[in-house]
């Protein structure tokens, strides 16, 4: 199969031929139909977050099941599936208390001594799998707990972005924040995750949805997806404007960028008793916090990895939202590109003017 390989951090991805193993007892072989370019991938590509090299990035994907292992019970050959990086074990404390996204046993790598999932076709050398998935490839070999079957009528290029951007943004609204009708929401950052957050806030019935982003094009997308107000996030008075618009601050401020400045902006927009939720992957040495008066005002700060999702339940529901016309995935997708255009796609991401680029495999 063809795959995009990260040979070394800071270098462009290289398209090469790989061989993928046969499914083990609990594994699923998927023919990849589409995969979104996510900023999380860029963190690994640029070396901000460490990973063993060489590796195949990519984690926001959808495809069709080609083969299953002997013990697989959750999907079958021919199923349309969406993958999710928050694979779960199903029996740890986090899983049995409904916090599946926090499971650390769900990376489900093969036991020591088993053949690696990915090898170079030329010399048989191992290529590392990234985030349990490695979706920048024509095939994916994953644990059955890293994918879920969906409605076969769902277009797979749209389904792909549900696997990360939408489940993270919508999960933050529905699971981590539990936004109730009439509450006010500020979203800092209007990339794929931020736009999905805005869309989900509208579905949840938020009374006022304020989008903050430095790019005018993204602020326009935010309005299309449900933002009632838009703010330039780089304006020195951005926090003051949001507080004034809401007459005291928002109930929920959701950060979807991964920068300390945007996290601090989210905190600064909170009303008494409000909650700031950080979704973005900030540099590992950075911190964000609450001041003493924030604490005395009952404000809260939380993380929500992958939107605190329960993806076997959440993803089919999000697909249903799209099929019923509630979830607008078409606006989130800016372009569809071939695998050969992946490096140009990441350059566009760095420029920050558009939302999601999605690789579509023939």
GROMACS .gro file of N, CA and C in nm, residues 104-214:
model
  333
  104UNK      N    1  -0.575   0.424   2.935
  104UNK     CA    2  -0.436   0.412   2.891
  104UNK      C    3  -0.405   0.271   2.843
  105UNK      N    4  -0.495   0.179   2.863
  105UNK     CA    5  -0.473   0.042   2.819
  105UNK      C    6  -0.524   0.016   2.679
  106UNK      N    7  -0.579   0.117   2.617
  106UNK     CA    8  -0.643   0.098   2.489
  106UNK      C    9  -0.554   0.117   2.369
  107UNK      N   10  -0.420   0.139   2.391
  107UNK     CA   11  -0.335   0.151   2.273
  107UNK      C   12  -0.320   0.014   2.205
  108UNK      N   13  -0.344  -0.093   2.281
  108UNK     CA   14  -0.363  -0.228   2.226
  108UNK      C   15  -0.256  -0.267   2.125
  109UNK      N   16  -0.133  -0.234   2.151
  109UNK     CA   17  -0.025  -0.277   2.062
  109UNK      C   18  -0.011  -0.429   2.072
  110UNK      N   19   0.044  -0.486   1.969
  110UNK     CA   20   0.063  -0.630   1.969
  110UNK      C   21   0.160  -0.671   2.078
  111UNK      N   22   0.145  -0.791   2.127
  111UNK     CA   23   0.234  -0.842   2.231
  111UNK      C   24   0.377  -0.850   2.180
  112UNK      N   25   0.472  -0.840   2.272
  112UNK     CA   26   0.613  -0.849   2.234
  112UNK      C   27   0.637  -0.980   2.160
  113UNK      N   28   0.710  -0.970   2.050
  113UNK     CA   29   0.739  -1.087   1.970
  113UNK      C   30   0.649  -1.100   1.849
  114UNK      N   31   0.534  -1.035   1.850
  114UNK     CA   32   0.447  -1.037   1.734
  114UNK      C   33   0.506  -0.951   1.624
  115UNK      N   34   0.468  -0.981   1.500
  115UNK     CA   35   0.516  -0.902   1.387
  115UNK      C   36   0.461  -0.761   1.396
  116UNK      N   37   0.539  -0.660   1.355
  116UNK     CA   38   0.487  -0.523   1.355
  116UNK      C   39   0.374  -0.507   1.254
  117UNK      N   40   0.290  -0.411   1.276
  117UNK     CA   41   0.178  -0.390   1.185
  117UNK      C   42   0.226  -0.337   1.049
  118UNK      N   43   0.327  -0.247   1.049
  118UNK     CA   44   0.370  -0.182   0.926
  118UNK      C   45   0.519  -0.207   0.902
  119UNK      N   46   0.554  -0.247   0.779
  119UNK     CA   47   0.694  -0.263   0.740
  119UNK      C   48   0.714  -0.207   0.600
  120UNK      N   49   0.838  -0.169   0.570
  120UNK     CA   50   0.870  -0.121   0.435
  120UNK      C   51   0.869  -0.239   0.338
  121UNK      N   52   0.808  -0.217   0.224
  121UNK     CA   53   0.804  -0.322   0.123
  121UNK      C   54   0.943  -0.349   0.067
  122UNK      N   55   1.030  -0.248   0.068
  122UNK     CA   56   1.162  -0.261   0.007
  122UNK      C   57   1.258  -0.346   0.087
  123UNK      N   58   1.258  -0.329   0.221
  123UNK     CA   59   1.358  -0.399   0.303
  123UNK      C   60   1.303  -0.466   0.429
  124UNK      N   61   1.173  -0.457   0.451
  124UNK     CA   62   1.113  -0.523   0.567
  124UNK      C   63   1.135  -0.454   0.699
  125UNK      N   64   1.194  -0.334   0.698
  125UNK     CA   65   1.218  -0.262   0.823
  125UNK      C   66   1.087  -0.210   0.880
  126UNK      N   67   1.083  -0.199   1.013
  126UNK     CA   68   0.960  -0.158   1.081
  126UNK      C   69   0.935  -0.008   1.065
  127UNK      N   70   0.810   0.026   1.040
  127UNK     CA   71   0.764   0.165   1.043
  127UNK      C   72   0.662   0.174   1.156
  128UNK      N   73   0.678   0.271   1.244
  128UNK     CA   74   0.595   0.281   1.363
  128UNK      C   75   0.454   0.329   1.331
  129UNK      N   76   0.360   0.272   1.404
  129UNK     CA   77   0.222   0.319   1.395
  129UNK      C   78   0.204   0.434   1.493
  130UNK      N   79   0.128   0.536   1.451
  130UNK     CA   80   0.108   0.654   1.534
  130UNK      C   81  -0.037   0.662   1.582
  131UNK      N   82  -0.053   0.685   1.711
  131UNK     CA   83  -0.186   0.704   1.772
  131UNK      C   84  -0.280   0.588   1.741
  132UNK      N   85  -0.224   0.467   1.737
  132UNK     CA   86  -0.300   0.344   1.716
  132UNK      C   87  -0.357   0.328   1.575
  133UNK      N   88  -0.334   0.425   1.486
  133UNK     CA   89  -0.410   0.426   1.361
  133UNK      C   90  -0.323   0.432   1.235
  134UNK      N   91  -0.240   0.538   1.221
  134UNK     CA   92  -0.160   0.558   1.100
  134UNK      C   93  -0.249   0.560   0.976
  135UNK      N   94  -0.329   0.665   0.968
  135UNK     CA   95  -0.434   0.671   0.865
  135UNK      C   96  -0.391   0.739   0.735
  136UNK      N   97  -0.271   0.797   0.729
  136UNK     CA   98  -0.223   0.851   0.601
  136UNK      C   99  -0.171   0.737   0.516
  137UNK      N  100  -0.256   0.641   0.492
  137UNK     CA  101  -0.220   0.520   0.419
  137UNK      C  102  -0.344   0.459   0.358
  138UNK      N  103  -0.323   0.379   0.253
  138UNK     CA  104  -0.437   0.320   0.184
  138UNK      C  105  -0.508   0.213   0.266
  139UNK      N  106  -0.439   0.160   0.368
  139UNK     CA  107  -0.499   0.062   0.457
  139UNK      C  108  -0.462   0.096   0.601
  140UNK      N  109  -0.550   0.059   0.694
  140UNK     CA  110  -0.523   0.073   0.837
  140UNK      C  111  -0.545  -0.062   0.904
  141UNK      N  112  -0.455  -0.099   0.994
  141UNK     CA  113  -0.472  -0.218   1.075
  141UNK      C  114  -0.480  -0.172   1.219
  142UNK      N  115  -0.599  -0.185   1.279
  142UNK     CA  116  -0.623  -0.128   1.411
  142UNK      C  117  -0.692  -0.230   1.501
  143UNK      N  118  -0.688  -0.205   1.631
  143UNK     CA  119  -0.765  -0.286   1.724
  143UNK      C  120  -0.914  -0.256   1.703
  144UNK      N  121  -0.997  -0.356   1.728
  144UNK     CA  122  -1.141  -0.335   1.707
  144UNK      C  123  -1.197  -0.224   1.795
  145UNK      N  124  -1.131  -0.193   1.907
  145UNK     CA  125  -1.177  -0.085   1.994
  145UNK      C  126  -1.126   0.052   1.950
  146UNK      N  127  -1.071   0.060   1.830
  146UNK     CA  128  -1.030   0.188   1.773
  146UNK      C  129  -1.116   0.227   1.653
  147UNK      N  130  -1.227   0.156   1.632
  147UNK     CA  131  -1.316   0.191   1.521
  147UNK      C  132  -1.459   0.155   1.559
  148UNK      N  133  -1.553   0.214   1.488
  148UNK     CA  134  -1.694   0.188   1.514
  148UNK      C  135  -1.770   0.190   1.381
  149UNK      N  136  -1.864   0.099   1.366
  149UNK     CA  137  -1.946   0.093   1.246
  149UNK      C  138  -2.047   0.208   1.245
  150UNK      N  139  -2.072   0.261   1.125
  150UNK     CA  140  -2.165   0.373   1.110
  150UNK      C  141  -2.267   0.342   1.001
  151UNK      N  142  -2.364   0.429   0.987
  151UNK     CA  143  -2.464   0.420   0.882
  151UNK      C  144  -2.395   0.412   0.745
  152UNK      N  145  -2.419   0.308   0.665
  152UNK     CA  146  -2.351   0.295   0.536
  152UNK      C  147  -2.387   0.403   0.436
  153UNK      N  148  -2.493   0.476   0.460
  153UNK     CA  149  -2.532   0.585   0.370
  153UNK      C  150  -2.452   0.713   0.395
  154UNK      N  151  -2.374   0.717   0.501
  154UNK     CA  152  -2.297   0.836   0.535
  154UNK      C  153  -2.179   0.853   0.438
  155UNK      N  154  -2.164   0.970   0.374
  155UNK     CA  155  -2.047   0.994   0.288
  155UNK      C  156  -1.919   0.986   0.371
  156UNK      N  157  -1.823   0.906   0.326
  156UNK     CA  158  -1.706   0.878   0.409
  156UNK      C  159  -1.608   0.995   0.416
  157UNK      N  160  -1.609   1.085   0.319
  157UNK     CA  161  -1.521   1.201   0.331
  157UNK      C  162  -1.569   1.293   0.443
  158UNK      N  163  -1.700   1.301   0.464
  158UNK     CA  164  -1.753   1.377   0.578
  158UNK      C  165  -1.737   1.299   0.708
  159UNK      N  166  -1.758   1.169   0.701
  159UNK     CA  167  -1.746   1.087   0.821
  159UNK      C  168  -1.606   1.094   0.881
  160UNK      N  169  -1.504   1.108   0.796
  160UNK     CA  170  -1.366   1.109   0.845
  160UNK      C  171  -1.345   1.218   0.950
  161UNK      N  172  -1.396   1.338   0.925
  161UNK     CA  173  -1.368   1.449   1.017
  161UNK      C  174  -1.440   1.432   1.151
  162UNK      N  175  -1.539   1.344   1.155
  162UNK     CA  176  -1.602   1.314   1.283
  162UNK      C  177  -1.503   1.244   1.376
  163UNK      N  178  -1.409   1.169   1.318
  163UNK     CA  179  -1.318   1.088   1.397
  163UNK      C  180  -1.228   1.165   1.492
  164UNK      N  181  -1.204   1.293   1.467
  164UNK     CA  182  -1.125   1.373   1.561
  164UNK      C  183  -1.185   1.511   1.583
  165UNK      N  184  -1.185   1.594   1.479
  165UNK     CA  185  -1.228   1.733   1.496
  165UNK      C  186  -1.367   1.743   1.555
  166UNK      N  187  -1.460   1.667   1.499
  166UNK     CA  188  -1.599   1.682   1.540
  166UNK      C  189  -1.625   1.613   1.674
  167UNK      N  190  -1.568   1.494   1.693
  167UNK     CA  191  -1.591   1.428   1.821
  167UNK      C  192  -1.524   1.504   1.935
  168UNK      N  193  -1.414   1.576   1.905
  168UNK     CA  194  -1.350   1.657   2.009
  168UNK      C  195  -1.433   1.782   2.040
  169UNK      N  196  -1.471   1.855   1.936
  169UNK     CA  197  -1.548   1.977   1.958
  169UNK      C  198  -1.687   1.951   2.011
  170UNK      N  199  -1.758   1.858   1.947
  170UNK     CA  200  -1.893   1.826   1.993
  170UNK      C  201  -1.889   1.757   2.129
  171UNK      N  202  -1.789   1.671   2.150
  171UNK     CA  203  -1.777   1.605   2.279
  171UNK      C  204  -1.755   1.704   2.392
  172UNK      N  205  -1.677   1.809   2.365
  172UNK     CA  206  -1.657   1.911   2.468
  172UNK      C  207  -1.790   1.975   2.509
  173UNK      N  208  -1.874   2.001   2.410
  173UNK     CA  209  -2.004   2.064   2.437
  173UNK      C  210  -2.099   1.969   2.508
  174UNK      N  211  -2.111   1.847   2.455
  174UNK     CA  212  -2.212   1.754   2.507
  174UNK      C  213  -2.165   1.679   2.632
  175UNK      N  214  -2.035   1.642   2.637
  175UNK     CA  215  -1.987   1.556   2.744
  175UNK      C  216  -1.915   1.632   2.855
  176UNK      N  217  -1.814   1.711   2.817
  176UNK     CA  218  -1.731   1.778   2.918
  176UNK      C  219  -1.802   1.899   2.979
  177UNK      N  220  -1.866   1.980   2.895
  177UNK     CA  221  -1.931   2.102   2.944
  177UNK      C  222  -2.079   2.081   2.976
  178UNK      N  223  -2.139   1.984   2.910
  178UNK     CA  224  -2.283   1.961   2.928
  178UNK      C  225  -2.362   2.091   2.914
  179UNK      N  226  -2.338   2.158   2.802
  179UNK     CA  227  -2.405   2.286   2.775
  179UNK      C  228  -2.556   2.266   2.774
  180UNK      N  229  -2.625   2.352   2.845
  180UNK     CA  230  -2.771   2.345   2.849
  180UNK      C  231  -2.831   2.462   2.772
  181UNK      N  232  -2.953   2.449   2.723
  181UNK     CA  233  -3.014   2.556   2.644
  181UNK      C  234  -3.012   2.689   2.717
  182UNK      N  235  -2.971   2.792   2.642
  182UNK     CA  236  -2.967   2.927   2.696
  182UNK      C  237  -2.833   2.969   2.751
  183UNK      N  238  -2.743   2.875   2.782
  183UNK     CA  239  -2.611   2.912   2.834
  183UNK      C  240  -2.529   2.980   2.725
  184UNK      N  241  -2.433   3.064   2.769
  184UNK     CA  242  -2.347   3.135   2.676
  184UNK      C  243  -2.215   3.060   2.660
  185UNK      N  244  -2.165   3.059   2.535
  185UNK     CA  245  -2.043   2.985   2.502
  185UNK      C  246  -1.951   3.074   2.419
  186UNK      N  247  -1.823   3.077   2.457
  186UNK     CA  248  -1.720   3.140   2.374
  186UNK      C  249  -1.627   3.031   2.324
  187UNK      N  250  -1.593   3.037   2.196
  187UNK     CA  251  -1.502   2.940   2.136
  187UNK      C  252  -1.381   3.016   2.083
  188UNK      N  253  -1.263   2.982   2.133
  188UNK     CA  254  -1.139   3.049   2.091
  188UNK      C  255  -1.070   2.959   1.991
  189UNK      N  256  -1.064   3.003   1.867
  189UNK     CA  257  -1.004   2.925   1.759
  189UNK      C  258  -1.109   2.861   1.672
  190UNK      N  259  -1.107   2.893   1.543
  190UNK     CA  260  -1.211   2.845   1.452
  190UNK      C  261  -1.152   2.759   1.341
  191UNK      N  262  -1.064   2.667   1.378
  191UNK     CA  263  -1.024   2.562   1.288
  191UNK      C  264  -1.128   2.452   1.289
  192UNK      N  265  -1.089   2.331   1.249
  192UNK     CA  266  -1.185   2.223   1.243
  192UNK      C  267  -1.251   2.194   1.376
  193UNK      N  268  -1.171   2.188   1.484
  193UNK     CA  269  -1.226   2.159   1.616
  193UNK      C  270  -1.316   2.272   1.664
  194UNK      N  271  -1.270   2.396   1.649
  194UNK     CA  272  -1.348   2.510   1.694
  194UNK      C  273  -1.480   2.524   1.620
  195UNK      N  274  -1.477   2.502   1.489
  195UNK     CA  275  -1.600   2.511   1.411
  195UNK      C  276  -1.699   2.402   1.452
  196UNK      N  277  -1.647   2.282   1.478
  196UNK     CA  278  -1.734   2.175   1.525
  196UNK      C  279  -1.793   2.208   1.662
  197UNK      N  280  -1.714   2.274   1.746
  197UNK     CA  281  -1.762   2.315   1.878
  197UNK      C  282  -1.877   2.414   1.864
  198UNK      N  283  -1.860   2.511   1.776
  198UNK     CA  284  -1.965   2.611   1.752
  198UNK      C  285  -2.092   2.544   1.702
  199UNK      N  286  -2.078   2.453   1.606
  199UNK     CA  287  -2.193   2.383   1.551
  199UNK      C  288  -2.265   2.304   1.660
  200UNK      N  289  -2.188   2.236   1.745
  200UNK     CA  290  -2.248   2.157   1.853
  200UNK      C  291  -2.316   2.246   1.956
  201UNK      N  292  -2.258   2.363   1.984
  201UNK     CA  293  -2.320   2.457   2.078
  201UNK      C  294  -2.457   2.502   2.025
  202UNK      N  295  -2.465   2.522   1.894
  202UNK     CA  296  -2.595   2.557   1.835
  202UNK      C  297  -2.694   2.441   1.851
  203UNK      N  298  -2.649   2.318   1.825
  203UNK     CA  299  -2.736   2.201   1.842
  203UNK      C  300  -2.784   2.191   1.986
  204UNK      N  301  -2.694   2.222   2.082
  204UNK     CA  302  -2.728   2.213   2.224
  204UNK      C  303  -2.821   2.324   2.271
  205UNK      N  304  -2.843   2.425   2.188
  205UNK     CA  305  -2.933   2.534   2.223
  205UNK      C  306  -2.869   2.646   2.301
  206UNK      N  307  -2.737   2.663   2.287
  206UNK     CA  308  -2.670   2.774   2.356
  206UNK      C  309  -2.734   2.906   2.317
  207UNK      N  310  -2.748   2.995   2.414
  207UNK     CA  311  -2.816   3.122   2.388
  207UNK      C  312  -2.733   3.218   2.308
  208UNK      N  313  -2.606   3.229   2.339
  208UNK     CA  314  -2.516   3.317   2.265
  208UNK      C  315  -2.386   3.241   2.243
  209UNK      N  316  -2.339   3.240   2.120
  209UNK     CA  317  -2.216   3.168   2.084
  209UNK      C  318  -2.120   3.269   2.022
  210UNK      N  319  -2.010   3.295   2.092
  210UNK     CA  320  -1.914   3.396   2.047
  210UNK      C  321  -1.788   3.324   1.999
  211UNK      N  322  -1.748   3.350   1.874
  211UNK     CA  323  -1.631   3.289   1.815
  211UNK      C  324  -1.518   3.391   1.809
  212UNK      N  325  -1.400   3.350   1.854
  212UNK     CA  326  -1.282   3.438   1.851
  212UNK      C  327  -1.174   3.373   1.766
  213UNK      N  328  -1.131   3.444   1.662
  213UNK     CA  329  -1.026   3.395   1.573
  213UNK      C  330  -0.964   3.515   1.503
  214UNK      N  331  -0.832   3.512   1.477
  214UNK     CA  332  -0.770   3.627   1.410
  214UNK      C  333  -0.799   3.635   1.261
   0.00000   0.00000   0.00000
